[in-house]
Coordinates of C-alpha atoms in Angstrom, one line a residue:
Chain A
X6 CA 87.1 115.5 92.4
X7 CA 90.0 115.9 90.0
X8 CA 91.6 118.4 92.3
X9 CA 91.2 116.1 95.3
X10 CA 94.7 115.2 96.1
X11 CA 96.3 113.3 99.0
X12 CA 99.5 115.1 100.0
X13 CA 102.0 113.2 102.1
X14 CA 105.3 115.0 102.9
X15 CA 104.9 117.3 99.9
X16 CA 104.2 114.5 97.5
X17 CA 100.8 114.4 95.7
X18 CA 98.7 111.3 95.1
X19 CA 95.3 110.8 93.5
X20 CA 94.7 107.3 94.8
X21 CA 93.7 106.9 98.4
X22 CA 94.3 103.2 98.5
X23 CA 97.7 102.1 99.8
X24 CA 98.4 98.5 98.9
X25 CA 100.3 95.9 100.8
X26 CA 102.4 93.3 99.0
X27 CA 102.6 90.6 101.7
X28 CA 101.3 87.1 101.8
X29 CA 100.5 86.7 98.1
X30 CA 102.4 85.8 94.9
X31 CA 104.6 88.5 93.4
X32 CA 103.0 87.6 90.1
X33 CA 99.7 89.2 91.3
X34 CA 101.2 92.5 92.2
X35 CA 100.9 94.1 88.9
X36 CA 97.2 93.2 88.6
X37 CA 96.6 94.2 92.2
X38 CA 98.2 97.7 91.7
X39 CA 96.3 98.2 88.4
X40 CA 92.9 97.2 89.7
X41 CA 93.4 99.0 93.0
X42 CA 94.5 102.1 91.2
X43 CA 97.2 102.2 93.8
X44 CA 100.1 104.7 93.7
X45 CA 101.8 103.5 96.9
X46 CA 102.8 100.0 97.8
X47 CA 104.3 98.8 101.0
X48 CA 107.3 96.4 101.3
X49 CA 109.3 94.8 104.1
X50 CA 113.0 94.5 104.6
X51 CA 114.5 91.1 105.5
X52 CA 117.8 89.2 105.4
X53 CA 118.5 88.5 101.8
X54 CA 118.4 85.0 100.4
X55 CA 120.7 84.1 97.6
X56 CA 118.3 81.4 96.5
X57 CA 115.7 84.1 95.8
X58 CA 116.8 85.4 92.5
X59 CA 113.6 87.2 91.7
X60 CA 113.3 90.7 93.1
X61 CA 109.9 92.0 94.2
X62 CA 110.9 95.3 92.6
X63 CA 110.7 93.7 89.2
X64 CA 107.0 93.0 89.8
X65 CA 106.0 96.6 90.8
X66 CA 104.9 98.8 88.0
X67 CA 107.0 101.9 87.3
X68 CA 105.9 105.1 88.9
X69 CA 104.5 103.4 92.0
X70 CA 105.9 104.9 95.2
X71 CA 107.5 102.4 97.5
X72 CA 106.7 102.5 101.1
X73 CA 109.1 100.2 103.0
X74 CA 108.0 99.3 106.5
X75 CA 110.1 98.6 109.6
X76 CA 108.3 95.4 110.5
X77 CA 110.4 93.2 112.7
X78 CA 111.6 96.2 114.7
X79 CA 111.1 95.9 118.5
X80 CA 112.3 99.3 119.4
X81 CA 113.1 102.7 117.9
X82 CA 116.7 101.8 117.3
X83 CA 115.8 98.8 115.2
X84 CA 113.2 100.7 113.3
X85 CA 115.8 103.4 112.5
X86 CA 118.3 100.8 111.3
X87 CA 115.7 99.1 109.0
X88 CA 114.6 102.5 107.6
X89 CA 118.2 103.4 106.7
X90 CA 118.8 100.0 105.1
X91 CA 115.5 100.5 103.1
X92 CA 116.7 103.9 101.9
X93 CA 120.0 102.3 100.9
X94 CA 118.1 99.8 98.8
X95 CA 117.2 102.8 96.6
X96 CA 113.5 103.2 97.0
X97 CA 113.2 106.8 98.1
X98 CA 112.6 108.4 101.4
X99 CA 109.2 107.1 102.4
X100 CA 109.1 104.8 105.5
X101 CA 106.2 103.3 107.4
X102 CA 107.3 102.9 111.0
X103 CA 106.1 99.7 112.6
X104 CA 107.4 98.8 116.0
X105 CA 105.9 95.8 117.9
X106 CA 107.0 94.1 121.1
X107 CA 104.6 91.2 121.0
X108 CA 103.9 88.7 118.3
X109 CA 100.5 87.6 119.6
X110 CA 98.6 90.9 119.0
X111 CA 101.2 92.8 117.0
X112 CA 100.2 96.0 118.6
X113 CA 102.4 99.0 117.9
X114 CA 104.6 100.4 120.6
X115 CA 103.5 104.1 120.5
X116 CA 106.3 105.5 122.6
X117 CA 109.1 103.9 120.6
X118 CA 107.2 104.9 117.4
X119 CA 107.4 108.6 118.5
X120 CA 111.1 108.2 119.2
X121 CA 111.8 106.6 115.8
X122 CA 109.6 109.2 114.0
X123 CA 111.7 112.1 115.5
X124 CA 115.0 110.5 114.5
X125 CA 113.9 109.6 110.9
X126 CA 112.1 112.9 110.2
X127 CA 115.3 114.7 111.1
X128 CA 117.2 112.5 108.6
X129 CA 114.8 113.6 105.8
X130 CA 112.5 110.6 105.7
X131 CA 108.8 111.0 104.9
X132 CA 107.7 109.3 108.0
X133 CA 104.4 107.4 108.2
X134 CA 104.0 105.9 111.7
X135 CA 101.6 103.0 112.3
X136 CA 100.1 103.6 115.7
X137 CA 97.5 102.6 118.3
X138 CA 94.9 105.4 118.0
X139 CA 95.6 107.8 120.9
X140 CA 95.2 111.5 120.5
X141 CA 98.1 112.5 122.7
X142 CA 100.4 110.1 120.8
X143 CA 99.2 111.5 117.5
X144 CA 100.0 115.0 118.7
X145 CA 103.5 113.9 119.7
X146 CA 103.9 112.3 116.2
X147 CA 102.9 115.6 114.6
X148 CA 105.5 117.4 116.7
X149 CA 108.1 114.7 115.9
X150 CA 107.8 115.4 112.2
X151 CA 105.4 112.7 110.9
X152 CA 104.0 113.2 107.4
X153 CA 100.9 111.2 108.1
X154 CA 99.4 109.2 111.0
X155 CA 98.4 105.6 110.5
X156 CA 96.0 104.3 113.3
X157 CA 95.0 100.7 113.4
X158 CA 91.4 99.8 112.8
X159 CA 91.8 96.4 114.5
X160 CA 94.6 93.9 115.0
X161 CA 96.9 93.4 112.0
X162 CA 95.6 90.7 109.6
X163 CA 92.4 90.2 111.5
X164 CA 90.0 91.6 108.9
X165 CA 87.8 92.7 111.8
X166 CA 87.2 96.2 110.6
X167 CA 86.8 99.5 112.5
X168 CA 87.1 98.3 116.1
X169 CA 88.7 101.6 117.1
X170 CA 86.3 103.7 115.1
X171 CA 85.6 106.3 117.9
X172 CA 89.2 107.0 118.5
X173 CA 90.1 107.2 114.8
X174 CA 87.4 109.8 114.4
X175 CA 89.0 111.8 117.2
X176 CA 92.3 111.8 115.3
X177 CA 90.5 112.8 112.0
X178 CA 88.9 115.7 113.8
X179 CA 91.9 116.9 115.7
X180 CA 95.1 116.2 113.7
X181 CA 96.1 118.3 110.8
X182 CA 97.9 115.5 108.9
X183 CA 96.5 112.8 106.7
X184 CA 95.0 110.0 108.9
X185 CA 95.5 106.8 107.0
X186 CA 93.6 103.8 108.5
X187 CA 96.0 100.9 108.5
X188 CA 95.5 97.3 109.7
X189 CA 92.4 95.3 110.3
X190 CA 90.2 96.6 107.4
X191 CA 88.7 93.4 106.0
X192 CA 85.9 94.5 103.7
X193 CA 85.3 97.2 101.2
X194 CA 82.3 98.5 103.2
X195 CA 84.7 99.0 106.2
X196 CA 87.1 101.0 104.0
X197 CA 84.2 103.0 102.7
X198 CA 83.0 103.8 106.3
X199 CA 86.4 105.0 107.3
X200 CA 86.6 107.2 104.2
X201 CA 83.1 108.6 105.0
X202 CA 84.4 109.5 108.4
X203 CA 87.1 111.6 106.8
X204 CA 90.1 109.3 106.7
X205 CA 92.6 110.4 104.1
X206 CA 93.4 107.0 102.8
X207 CA 93.2 103.3 103.5
X208 CA 96.0 100.8 103.7
X209 CA 95.1 97.1 103.2
X210 CA 96.9 93.9 102.6
X211 CA 95.4 90.9 104.3
X212 CA 91.9 91.7 103.1
X213 CA 93.2 91.2 99.6
X214 CA 95.7 88.5 100.2
X215 CA 93.0 86.3 101.8
X216 CA 90.3 87.1 99.3
X217 CA 89.1 84.5 96.8
X218 CA 90.0 86.7 93.8
X219 CA 92.7 89.2 94.7
X220 CA 92.5 91.7 91.8
X221 CA 88.7 91.7 91.9
X222 CA 88.8 92.5 95.6
X223 CA 91.4 95.2 94.8
X224 CA 88.9 96.7 92.4
X225 CA 86.1 96.5 95.0
X226 CA 88.2 98.3 97.6
X227 CA 89.1 101.0 95.1
X228 CA 85.4 101.7 94.4
X229 CA 84.5 101.6 98.1
X230 CA 87.3 104.0 99.0
X231 CA 86.3 106.4 96.2
X232 CA 82.7 106.2 97.2
X233 CA 83.5 106.9 100.8
X234 CA 85.7 109.8 99.8
X235 CA 82.9 111.3 97.6
X236 CA 80.4 110.9 100.5
X237 CA 82.8 112.7 102.9
X238 CA 83.3 115.6 100.5
X239 CA 79.6 115.7 99.8
X240 CA 78.8 115.9 103.5
X241 CA 76.6 113.1 104.8
X242 CA 72.9 113.8 105.4
X243 CA 71.7 114.3 109.0
X244 CA 70.4 111.5 111.2
X245 CA 67.1 111.9 113.1
X246 CA 67.3 111.2 116.8
X247 CA 63.7 109.9 116.7
X248 CA 60.7 109.8 114.4
X249 CA 60.5 110.0 110.6
X250 CA 60.7 112.7 108.0
X251 CA 58.7 112.2 104.7
X252 CA 60.6 112.4 101.5
X253 CA 57.3 113.1 99.6
X254 CA 55.2 116.2 99.7
X255 CA 52.8 116.3 102.6
X256 CA 50.1 118.0 100.5
X257 CA 48.0 116.9 97.4
X258 CA 47.0 113.5 98.7
X259 CA 44.3 111.7 96.7
X260 CA 41.6 112.0 99.3
X261 CA 39.4 114.8 100.7
Chain B
X18 CA 135.2 84.5 111.2
X19 CA 132.6 87.0 110.0
X20 CA 129.0 86.6 111.2
X21 CA 126.9 87.2 108.1
X22 CA 123.1 87.1 108.5
X23 CA 123.5 85.2 111.7
X24 CA 125.9 82.6 110.3
X25 CA 129.7 82.4 110.9
X26 CA 131.5 82.6 107.5
X27 CA 135.1 82.3 106.7
X28 CA 135.3 85.5 104.8
X29 CA 138.2 87.3 106.7
X30 CA 140.0 89.6 104.4
X31 CA 137.4 89.5 101.7
X32 CA 135.9 92.7 100.4
X33 CA 132.1 93.2 100.5
X34 CA 132.0 92.9 96.7
X35 CA 134.0 89.7 96.9
X36 CA 131.7 88.2 99.5
X37 CA 128.5 89.2 97.6
X38 CA 129.9 87.6 94.4
X39 CA 131.0 84.4 96.2
X40 CA 127.6 84.0 97.9
X41 CA 125.7 84.7 94.7
X42 CA 124.0 87.9 95.6
X43 CA 123.0 90.6 93.0
X44 CA 124.7 93.7 94.6
X45 CA 122.0 95.9 93.0
X46 CA 119.3 94.2 95.0
X47 CA 120.8 94.2 98.5
X48 CA 121.9 96.6 101.2
X49 CA 124.8 95.8 103.4
X50 CA 125.4 96.8 107.0
X51 CA 128.7 96.1 108.8
X52 CA 128.8 96.4 112.6
X53 CA 125.7 98.4 112.6
X54 CA 126.7 100.9 109.9
X55 CA 125.6 100.9 106.3
X56 CA 128.2 100.1 103.7
X57 CA 127.5 102.4 100.7
X58 CA 127.5 100.6 97.4
X59 CA 130.5 102.8 96.3
X60 CA 132.5 101.2 99.1
X61 CA 131.8 97.5 98.3
X62 CA 135.1 97.2 96.5
X63 CA 137.1 98.7 99.4
X64 CA 135.3 97.7 102.5
X65 CA 137.1 94.7 103.9
X66 CA 135.6 92.1 106.2
X67 CA 137.5 91.0 109.3
X68 CA 137.4 88.6 112.1
X69 CA 134.6 89.4 114.5
X70 CA 132.7 91.6 112.1
X71 CA 128.9 91.3 112.1
X72 CA 127.3 91.8 108.6
X73 CA 123.7 92.0 107.5
X74 CA 122.7 91.6 103.9
X75 CA 119.1 92.6 103.3
X76 CA 116.6 93.0 100.4
X77 CA 113.0 93.9 99.9
X78 CA 110.2 91.3 100.3
X79 CA 106.5 91.5 100.3
X80 CA 105.0 93.1 103.3
X81 CA 102.2 95.3 104.7

């Protein structure tokens, strides 16, 4: 297990839990990162506010990789613009592409995401596109230079779990990049299940932000993700289509 | 007038550095875009804002 690394764009990580930083107090970030064991945290880029004198960067422990997203982008051009501004903010080359045209379901625009991936990968970004799980789109993202593919489990912020399970499994089976399940994972058991399926990592935000005790839930997710990863590496036992199979010897019974 | 983060501001002739100081921004924590192009931090002292320019000043916030 010590050698089990997550490699994204040539960068090595040991944690398979990518933490969001939205919708909760900046003061909880340090505890969340610590208890999640997270090495990557997502951020958003917004118009600056002179009244906001505290910077979120001051609350993120050193050594944690920053993964700015392009939320708010409605097309590839806007996503590219936000990514460039994020890089100018001095956080490295990672970017999570997020392009949405509707605010009701917040579903990613796969075609625009492919376009943005191609442009940003050429500019040297480590591109992690958030996408609706579709094998053809995932293949296009690979060709466009993505460093990972991030399919949604269910609508963002819904905590509904693996609604798109079958299609994420197809991506895991067919795509030679880390498949990081992003959006909709609400419970540690759902994160564990995705990891058992062979997902490379889990990204979660709302599940923690809306939990009763955020750091405790971060710890629970960490354990679930690690358990699921171990189960995947171990290889799950088979499932019988019908009938039963005794676990005990079928000889030596205490009868004639 | 210069449109900064969506608001018209009387900053014609000011440099980016001057504007950031007047508005109360910490230049280390923001990125600046003028008419769609990023203004590198090294050019804050020389980049001058003019009538009709559109400027965005952004920073990191919490997000997923």
